Short mmCIF file of C-alpha atoms in Angstrom, two decimals:
data_model
loop_
_atom_site.label_atom_id
_atom_site.label_comp_id
_atom_site.label_asym_id
_atom_site.label_seq_id
_atom_site.Cartn_x
_atom_site.Cartn_y
_atom_site.Cartn_z
CA MET A 833 130.80 186.30 149.04
CA MET A 834 127.56 187.17 146.55
CA ARG A 835 127.97 184.14 144.73
CA SER A 836 127.27 181.98 147.53
CA ILE A 837 123.67 184.37 148.06
CA PRO A 838 120.65 183.16 146.06
CA ARG A 839 120.67 185.20 143.02
CA ARG A 840 117.06 186.54 143.87
CA LEU A 841 118.21 187.69 147.38
CA ARG A 842 121.42 189.10 146.26
CA LYS A 843 119.94 192.85 145.52
CA PRO A 844 118.18 192.37 148.69
CA VAL A 845 120.96 191.91 150.72
CA ALA A 846 123.32 194.40 149.26
CA ILE A 847 120.02 196.94 149.83
CA MET A 848 119.66 195.72 153.48
CA VAL A 849 123.84 196.06 154.36
CA ALA A 850 123.67 199.59 152.65
CA GLY A 851 120.93 200.52 154.72
CA VAL A 852 122.82 198.96 157.97
CA LEU A 853 125.53 200.98 157.41
CA PHE A 854 124.20 204.17 157.26
CA ALA A 855 122.24 203.44 160.45
CA ALA A 856 125.34 202.56 161.85
CA ALA A 857 127.16 206.00 160.77
CA TRP A 858 124.26 207.95 162.06
CA LEU A 859 124.19 206.19 164.97
CA VAL A 860 128.12 207.17 165.92
CA ARG A 861 127.37 210.46 164.99
CA GLY A 862 125.53 210.84 167.99
CA GLY A 863 123.00 213.34 168.83
CA PRO A 864 119.14 214.16 169.57
CA LEU A 865 118.48 212.52 166.36
CA TRP A 866 119.42 208.84 167.10
CA TRP A 867 116.23 207.34 166.21
CA VAL A 868 116.69 208.16 162.29
CA SER A 869 119.30 205.21 162.54
CA ILE A 870 116.01 203.04 163.59
CA MET A 871 114.13 204.56 161.08
CA THR A 872 116.84 204.25 158.24
CA VAL A 873 117.01 200.07 158.73
CA VAL A 874 112.75 200.20 159.11
CA VAL A 875 112.34 201.87 155.52
CA THR A 876 116.01 199.65 154.41
CA ALA A 877 114.26 196.67 154.84
CA VAL A 878 110.49 197.53 153.99
CA ARG A 879 112.95 198.77 150.76
CA ALA A 880 114.41 195.50 150.36
CA TYR A 881 111.49 193.25 150.72
CA SER A 882 109.44 195.18 148.32
CA TRP A 883 112.69 194.62 145.92
CA TYR A 884 112.23 190.88 146.26
CA ARG A 885 108.93 190.37 145.66
CA MET A 886 109.46 192.31 142.57
CA SER A 887 111.88 190.61 141.53
CA GLY A 888 109.99 187.80 141.28
CA THR A 889 107.90 189.15 138.18
CA ASP A 890 108.33 188.83 134.81
CA THR A 891 109.62 192.22 133.42
CA ASP A 892 113.14 193.21 132.60
CA GLU A 893 113.41 195.23 135.98
CA ALA A 894 112.28 191.55 137.67
CA ALA A 895 115.38 189.92 136.30
CA LEU A 896 117.75 192.77 136.73
CA ALA A 897 116.34 192.84 140.58
CA GLY A 898 116.85 189.54 140.75
CA SER A 899 120.51 188.76 139.52
CA ARG A 900 118.89 186.80 136.68
CA ALA A 901 119.29 189.25 133.79
CA ASP A 902 119.91 187.65 129.98
CA GLU A 903 122.93 189.11 127.67
CA ARG A 904 119.97 192.09 126.42
CA GLN A 905 119.10 193.35 130.05
CA GLN A 906 122.57 193.61 130.91
CA LEU A 907 123.02 195.84 128.32
CA VAL A 908 120.24 197.49 128.91
CA SER A 909 121.15 198.15 132.47
CA LEU A 910 124.80 199.18 131.63
CA LYS A 911 123.62 201.54 128.95
CA SER A 912 121.74 203.28 131.88
CA ARG A 913 124.48 202.99 134.32
CA ALA A 914 126.15 204.43 131.64
CA LEU A 915 123.99 207.74 131.32
CA ALA A 916 123.65 208.01 135.12
CA CYS A 917 126.94 208.49 135.38
CA ASN A 918 127.01 210.85 132.13
CA VAL A 919 124.11 213.20 134.24
CA ALA A 920 126.30 212.65 137.47
CA ALA A 921 129.44 214.28 136.00
CA ILE A 922 127.15 216.76 134.19
CA ALA A 923 125.71 217.59 137.66
CA ALA A 924 129.55 217.37 139.47
CA PHE A 925 130.79 219.90 136.57
CA ILE A 926 127.52 222.39 137.20
CA GLY A 927 128.31 222.26 141.16
CA LEU A 928 131.42 222.85 141.00
CA THR A 929 131.04 225.79 138.29
CA ALA A 930 128.78 227.61 140.68
CA ALA A 931 130.91 226.97 143.38
CA VAL A 932 134.13 228.60 142.05
CA ALA A 933 131.65 231.58 140.92
CA LEU A 934 129.99 232.04 144.26
CA ASN A 935 133.67 231.77 146.16
CA ALA A 936 132.09 228.98 148.03
CA ALA A 937 134.24 226.24 150.24
CA TRP A 938 132.07 223.41 149.10
CA TRP A 939 133.59 223.44 146.15
CA TRP A 940 135.64 220.07 146.43
CA PRO A 941 133.08 217.60 146.73
CA PHE A 942 131.70 218.62 143.49
CA ALA A 943 135.60 218.21 141.95
CA ALA A 944 136.07 214.93 143.62
CA MET A 945 133.29 213.52 141.92
CA LEU A 946 134.59 214.47 138.31
CA VAL A 947 138.12 212.99 139.25
CA VAL A 948 136.42 209.84 140.18
CA THR A 949 134.08 209.32 137.39
CA GLY A 950 137.12 210.97 134.93
CA PHE A 951 138.96 208.03 136.42
CA GLY A 952 137.10 205.90 136.84
CA TYR A 953 136.20 206.13 132.74
CA LEU A 954 140.46 205.89 132.46
CA PHE A 955 140.12 202.71 134.60
CA GLY A 956 137.30 201.43 132.64
CA LEU A 957 139.28 201.92 128.79
CA SER A 958 142.24 200.13 130.48
CA SER A 959 140.36 197.21 131.75
CA TYR A 960 138.16 196.52 128.70
CA GLY A 961 140.60 195.90 126.39
CA THR A 962 141.84 199.22 124.52
CA GLY A 963 145.30 198.72 125.55
CA GLU A 964 145.28 195.60 123.97
CA SER A 965 148.88 195.27 122.11
CA ASP A 966 148.04 194.62 118.00
CA ALA A 967 150.05 191.47 117.06
CA ASP A 968 150.34 193.00 113.83
CA SER A 969 151.93 196.11 114.52
CA PRO A 970 156.03 197.11 114.62
CA ALA A 971 155.50 197.89 118.25
CA TYR A 972 154.89 194.11 118.87
CA TYR A 973 157.98 193.40 117.57
CA ALA A 974 160.14 196.26 118.75
CA SER A 975 159.25 194.44 122.21
CA PRO A 976 160.11 190.90 122.65
CA PRO A 977 159.26 189.47 125.69
CA VAL A 978 162.64 189.34 128.15
CA ARG A 979 164.31 185.55 128.64
CA ARG A 980 165.70 184.85 131.91
CA MET B 1015 118.62 193.08 110.42
CA ARG B 1016 115.65 190.60 109.33
CA ASN B 1017 115.56 187.79 111.26
CA ARG B 1018 113.69 184.81 110.82
CA VAL B 1019 113.15 183.84 114.45
CA ARG B 1020 109.18 184.76 114.39
CA GLU B 1021 108.35 182.79 111.29
CA GLN B 1022 110.59 179.72 113.08
CA ARG B 1023 108.95 179.84 116.08
CA ALA B 1024 105.26 179.93 114.67
CA GLN B 1025 106.24 177.09 111.89
CA ARG B 1026 106.65 174.70 115.41
CA GLY B 1027 103.84 176.27 117.35
CA LEU B 1028 106.38 177.25 120.08
CA SER B 1029 104.98 180.31 121.93
CA GLN B 1030 107.88 183.09 123.09
CA ALA B 1031 107.79 181.89 126.60
CA GLU B 1032 108.53 178.27 125.34
CA LEU B 1033 111.12 179.78 122.81
CA ALA B 1034 113.09 182.20 125.68
CA ALA B 1035 113.34 179.18 128.50
CA ALA B 1036 114.81 176.61 125.62
CA LEU B 1037 117.25 179.49 124.84
CA GLY B 1038 117.98 180.49 128.22
CA VAL B 1039 117.06 183.92 127.62
CA SER B 1040 113.63 186.30 128.92
CA ARG B 1041 110.67 186.17 126.59
CA GLN B 1042 111.14 189.88 126.61
CA THR B 1043 114.56 189.51 124.95
CA VAL B 1044 112.83 187.25 122.11
CA ILE B 1045 110.14 190.16 121.71
CA SER B 1046 112.72 192.43 121.35
CA ILE B 1047 114.33 190.19 118.73
CA GLU B 1048 111.57 188.72 116.75
CA ASN B 1049 110.41 192.56 116.37
CA GLY B 1050 114.23 193.45 115.23
CA ARG B 1051 115.40 196.43 118.54
CA TYR B 1052 117.96 193.77 119.45
CA LEU B 1053 120.61 192.47 117.73
CA PRO B 1054 121.42 189.28 119.72
CA SER B 1055 125.40 188.40 120.78
CA LEU B 1056 126.82 185.90 118.24
CA PRO B 1057 126.90 183.02 121.03
CA LEU B 1058 122.81 183.83 120.98
CA ALA B 1059 122.84 183.71 117.16
CA PHE B 1060 124.53 180.54 117.08
CA THR B 1061 122.01 179.12 119.36
CA ILE B 1062 118.90 180.48 117.76
CA ALA B 1063 120.40 179.12 114.62
CA ARG B 1064 121.01 175.92 115.91
CA PHE B 1065 117.94 175.35 117.79
CA PHE B 1066 116.04 175.82 114.45
CA ASP B 1067 118.33 173.80 112.68
CA LEU B 1068 119.65 176.59 110.47
CA THR B 1069 122.86 178.27 109.55
CA VAL B 1070 123.01 181.78 111.35
CA ASP B 1071 123.37 183.43 107.95
CA LYS B 1072 119.65 181.93 107.14
CA MET B 1073 118.37 182.79 110.56
CA PHE B 1074 119.37 186.49 110.25
CA ASP B 1075 119.73 188.73 106.96
CA PRO B 1076 122.14 191.35 107.10
CA ASP B 1077 120.94 192.52 103.99
CA ASP B 1078 117.78 194.40 105.01
CA GLU B 1079 119.09 197.00 107.11
CA GLU B 1080 115.72 199.00 107.26
CA ALA B 1081 114.30 196.36 109.25
CA GLY B 1082 117.07 196.08 112.35
CA LYS B 1083 116.41 200.25 112.89
#
């Protein structure tokens, strides 16, 4: 679906969709603070527009914002996301440890974050090739394909 | 790893932006490659070498370890 959207509009559209979804969730929640959902949409629209404007400049950040990053910029983005994931996992571990020490009821969101990041990492390992069979290994020849 | 991108680009009188456009990468990436801060992928290394009518081993010198650090 995103491929049908012009590159420079992809991130602003994603920001808008996330903002509208959050605003809808807030509206469904109800209560006297319903106006926060309108504020969320307005702030999201401003952010999406500033993201669009920024993506027209000649910087690495703009290339990433405009979905036109080359291989080095994609690598920089990948490393940054890996760092963000590590920081999130460490923060989740600290939160979980604190919750356990305080015998608090809010331990499970931290545990969920740790489980999701752990399984995400394992999924990444299996998706990106560590499980590839070695054609020269004995195990490869020990398991011939079944012919029917 | 030392490379001859800056030298070859200067010989042809190209700006970093012009070379970047010809290679299909950003100007910042050309700067990073020239300064030895980024080692290009094999496909990009071949693209660079072909652009300058050189072989990859003439364009990139693996013996100079210090330049790439």
